Coordinates of C-alpha atoms and ligand atoms in Angstrom, one line a residue:
M863 CA 47.0 23.4 -38.6
K864 CA 43.9 25.4 -38.1
K865 CA 42.1 24.9 -34.8
L866 CA 38.3 24.6 -35.1
V867 CA 36.2 24.2 -31.9
F868 CA 33.2 21.8 -32.0
A869 CA 31.0 23.3 -29.3
T870 CA 30.1 20.1 -27.6
N871 CA 31.2 17.8 -24.8
N872 CA 29.2 14.9 -26.2
S873 CA 31.9 12.3 -26.8
H874 CA 29.7 10.3 -29.3
K875 CA 29.1 13.4 -31.4
L876 CA 32.8 14.3 -31.3
E877 CA 33.9 10.9 -32.4
E878 CA 31.3 10.9 -35.2
V879 CA 32.6 14.2 -36.5
R880 CA 36.3 13.2 -36.2
A881 CA 35.6 10.0 -38.1
L882 CA 33.9 12.0 -40.9
L883 CA 36.9 14.3 -41.1
R884 CA 39.3 11.3 -41.3
E885 CA 37.0 9.8 -44.0
A886 CA 37.4 13.0 -46.0
G887 CA 41.1 12.2 -46.5
P888 CA 44.5 13.3 -45.2
E889 CA 44.5 16.8 -46.9
I890 CA 41.5 17.8 -44.8
E891 CA 42.4 15.9 -41.7
E892 CA 45.9 17.4 -41.6
R893 CA 44.6 21.0 -42.1
F894 CA 42.0 21.1 -39.3
E895 CA 42.3 20.1 -35.6
I896 CA 38.9 19.6 -34.1
L897 CA 38.8 20.7 -30.4
S898 CA 36.0 20.0 -28.0
L899 CA 34.8 22.4 -25.3
A900 CA 36.8 20.4 -22.7
D901 CA 39.9 20.8 -24.9
I902 CA 39.6 24.6 -24.6
G903 CA 38.8 24.5 -20.8
C904 CA 35.1 25.2 -21.2
D905 CA 33.0 23.1 -18.8
V906 CA 29.9 25.3 -19.0
D907 CA 26.6 23.6 -20.1
I908 CA 25.9 26.4 -22.7
P909 CA 22.3 27.5 -22.6
E910 CA 20.0 26.3 -25.4
T911 CA 16.9 28.5 -25.1
G912 CA 16.0 28.9 -28.8
M913 CA 12.8 27.9 -30.5
T914 CA 14.6 26.2 -33.4
F915 CA 17.6 24.0 -34.0
Y916 CA 19.2 26.9 -35.8
D917 CA 18.8 29.3 -32.9
N918 CA 20.3 26.8 -30.5
A919 CA 23.3 25.9 -32.7
L920 CA 23.9 29.7 -33.2
Q921 CA 23.7 30.3 -29.5
K922 CA 26.3 27.6 -28.7
A923 CA 28.7 28.7 -31.5
E924 CA 28.4 32.4 -30.5
Y925 CA 29.2 31.5 -26.9
V926 CA 32.6 30.1 -28.0
K927 CA 33.2 33.0 -30.3
V928 CA 32.4 35.6 -27.6
H929 CA 34.2 33.9 -24.7
Y930 CA 37.2 32.3 -26.5
N931 CA 37.5 34.2 -29.8
L932 CA 38.1 30.9 -31.7
D933 CA 36.6 29.7 -35.0
C934 CA 34.0 27.2 -34.1
F935 CA 30.9 25.3 -35.1
A936 CA 28.0 23.9 -33.1
D937 CA 25.2 21.5 -33.9
D938 CA 21.8 21.2 -32.5
S939 CA 19.8 18.2 -33.3
G940 CA 16.7 16.2 -32.2
L941 CA 14.0 13.8 -33.0
E942 CA 10.8 14.9 -34.8
V943 CA 7.8 12.5 -34.5
R944 CA 5.1 13.1 -37.0
A945 CA 2.2 11.7 -34.9
L946 CA 3.3 13.9 -32.0
G947 CA 3.2 17.1 -34.0
M948 CA 7.0 17.0 -34.6
E949 CA 7.7 16.7 -30.8
P950 CA 10.1 16.3 -29.0
G951 CA 12.0 18.5 -31.5
V952 CA 14.3 21.1 -29.8
R953 CA 13.3 19.6 -26.5
S954 CA 14.7 16.1 -27.4
A955 CA 17.5 16.1 -24.8
R956 CA 15.2 17.2 -22.0
Y957 CA 12.0 15.6 -23.1
A958 CA 11.3 13.7 -19.9
D959 CA 12.0 16.7 -17.6
D960 CA 9.1 19.1 -17.7
A961 CA 11.2 21.7 -16.0
G962 CA 13.7 21.3 -18.9
F963 CA 16.9 20.9 -16.9
T964 CA 18.1 17.2 -16.9
H965 CA 19.2 15.0 -19.8
N966 CA 18.3 11.4 -19.3
S967 CA 18.1 9.2 -22.3
D968 CA 16.4 6.3 -20.5
A969 CA 13.7 8.5 -19.2
N970 CA 13.3 10.2 -22.6
M971 CA 12.8 6.9 -24.4
D972 CA 10.4 5.7 -21.8
K973 CA 8.3 8.8 -22.2
L974 CA 8.4 8.6 -26.0
L975 CA 7.4 4.9 -26.1
R976 CA 4.6 5.6 -23.5
N977 CA 3.2 8.5 -25.5
M978 CA 3.2 6.3 -28.6
T979 CA 1.7 3.2 -27.1
N980 CA -1.5 3.4 -29.1
I981 CA -0.1 5.1 -32.2
K982 CA 0.2 3.0 -35.4
E983 CA 1.8 5.8 -37.5
R984 CA 5.5 5.6 -36.3
Q985 CA 7.2 7.9 -38.8
A986 CA 9.9 10.1 -37.4
Q987 CA 13.0 11.9 -38.4
F988 CA 16.2 13.1 -36.9
R989 CA 17.3 16.6 -37.9
A990 CA 20.7 18.2 -37.3
V991 CA 21.6 21.8 -38.0
I992 CA 25.2 23.0 -37.8
V993 CA 26.2 26.7 -37.6
L994 CA 29.9 27.5 -38.5
L995 CA 31.4 30.8 -37.4
M996 CA 34.7 31.1 -39.2
D997 CA 36.8 33.9 -40.7
G998 CA 34.0 36.4 -40.0
K999 CA 31.4 34.3 -41.8
R1000 CA 28.4 32.5 -40.6
L1001 CA 27.3 29.4 -42.5
E1002 CA 24.5 26.8 -41.9
F1003 CA 24.4 23.1 -42.8
E1004 CA 21.5 20.8 -42.3
G1005 CA 20.8 17.0 -42.5
V1006 CA 17.7 14.9 -42.0
C1007 CA 17.4 11.1 -41.5
R1008 CA 13.9 9.6 -41.9
G1009 CA 12.8 6.4 -40.2
E1010 CA 10.4 4.9 -37.6
I1011 CA 10.0 4.6 -33.9
T1012 CA 10.1 1.0 -32.6
R1013 CA 7.8 -0.4 -29.9
E1014 CA 10.7 -1.3 -27.7
R1015 CA 14.4 -0.6 -27.3
S1016 CA 17.0 -2.6 -29.2
G1017 CA 20.8 -2.3 -29.2
S1018 CA 23.3 -0.7 -27.0
K1019 CA 25.5 1.4 -29.3
G1020 CA 25.3 5.2 -29.9
F1021 CA 23.4 7.5 -27.6
G1022 CA 20.1 9.3 -27.0
Y1023 CA 17.1 7.8 -28.9
D1024 CA 19.3 5.4 -31.0
P1025 CA 17.7 2.2 -29.5
V1026 CA 14.2 3.2 -30.6
F1027 CA 14.9 4.5 -34.1
V1028 CA 15.1 2.4 -37.2
P1029 CA 16.3 4.4 -40.2
E1030 CA 14.4 4.1 -43.5
G1031 CA 15.5 1.1 -45.6
H1032 CA 16.9 -0.7 -42.6
T1033 CA 15.6 -3.4 -40.2
V1034 CA 17.8 -2.6 -37.2
T1035 CA 18.0 0.5 -34.9
F1036 CA 20.8 3.0 -34.9
A1037 CA 21.9 1.4 -31.6
E1038 CA 22.5 -1.9 -33.4
M1039 CA 24.6 -0.3 -36.2
A1040 CA 28.4 0.4 -36.2
M1041 CA 29.1 4.1 -35.9
E1042 CA 30.6 4.1 -39.5
D1043 CA 27.3 2.7 -40.9
K1044 CA 25.2 5.2 -38.9
N1045 CA 27.4 8.0 -40.2
V1046 CA 26.6 7.2 -43.8
I1047 CA 22.9 7.8 -43.4
S1048 CA 22.5 9.9 -40.2
H1049 CA 21.3 13.5 -40.0
R1050 CA 24.6 14.6 -38.4
G1051 CA 26.6 12.6 -41.0
K1052 CA 24.8 14.5 -43.8
A1053 CA 25.2 17.9 -42.2
V1054 CA 28.9 17.3 -41.3
R1055 CA 29.7 16.0 -44.8
Q1056 CA 28.4 19.4 -46.1
L1057 CA 30.6 21.2 -43.5
V1058 CA 33.7 19.1 -44.5
K1059 CA 33.0 19.8 -48.2
Y1060 CA 32.9 23.5 -47.4
L1061 CA 36.2 23.3 -45.4
S1062 CA 37.8 21.5 -48.3
T1063 CA 37.1 24.5 -50.6
L1064 CA 39.0 26.9 -48.4
E1065 CA 42.5 28.0 -49.4
Ligands
IMP2444 P1 21.8 18.4 -28.6 O1 21.9 18.5 -30.1 O2 23.0 18.0 -27.9 O3 21.2 19.6 -28.0 O4 20.8 17.3 -28.2 C1 19.9 16.7 -29.0 C2 19.2 15.5 -28.4 O5 18.5 14.9 -29.5 C3 20.2 14.5 -27.8 O6 20.3 14.6 -26.5 C4 19.4 13.2 -28.2 O7 18.4 13.0 -27.2 C5 18.7 13.5 -29.5 N1 19.6 13.1 -30.6 C6 20.3 13.9 -31.5 N2 21.0 13.2 -32.4 C7 20.8 11.9 -32.0 C8 21.3 10.7 -32.6 O8 22.1 10.7 -33.5 N3 20.9 9.6 -32.0 C9 20.0 9.6 -30.9 N4 19.6 10.7 -30.4 C10 19.9 11.9 -30.9

């Protein structure tokens, strides 16, 4: 079985990715073991200082490659709100902290809803970029999920901005959907399915 590190300690992301691998079928699931940062004994909050999702994903993947010499992939993702000039973007996790250190989803959602109080145009999208460093190669996969920002929170599943995001063609927020249903349409689901498709082509 080939070990592949997913450079994250976000248990929601890890579960989403493992579920997508299971969904891809036993041939794939039995060939790859997905390890988290905790599984390889890495408890560092890897710096994300890039200007783009790609830069940050690459930074996280390279950290694992350099310090642990293991094949790995990393994702960076965030919410882009059209009326806010595509903010919070790469700053999504730390949006409410001007100094940029702490991640607090409640404070982030409060700030977002506050900043959008008088805004009628609610279009937004989640974007996820995955960088895979494997067998000496570097590959990139990307997924986007369009939707709208609600006026108040709804639902308790998921993480981050899920309670304030209704995906296009739906009437409930990500936080009111089962993980499997979110995975079908989510930005990370789309990017991970491309990654899994690539893995399934390998000998
Ligand atoms: P990172 O990709 O872990 O650096 O963080 C991205 C941030 O974007 C998260 O902390 C969330 O605030 C937000 N985000 C990314 N993907 C999702 C999602 O699927 N649901 C809700 N929020 C998300």
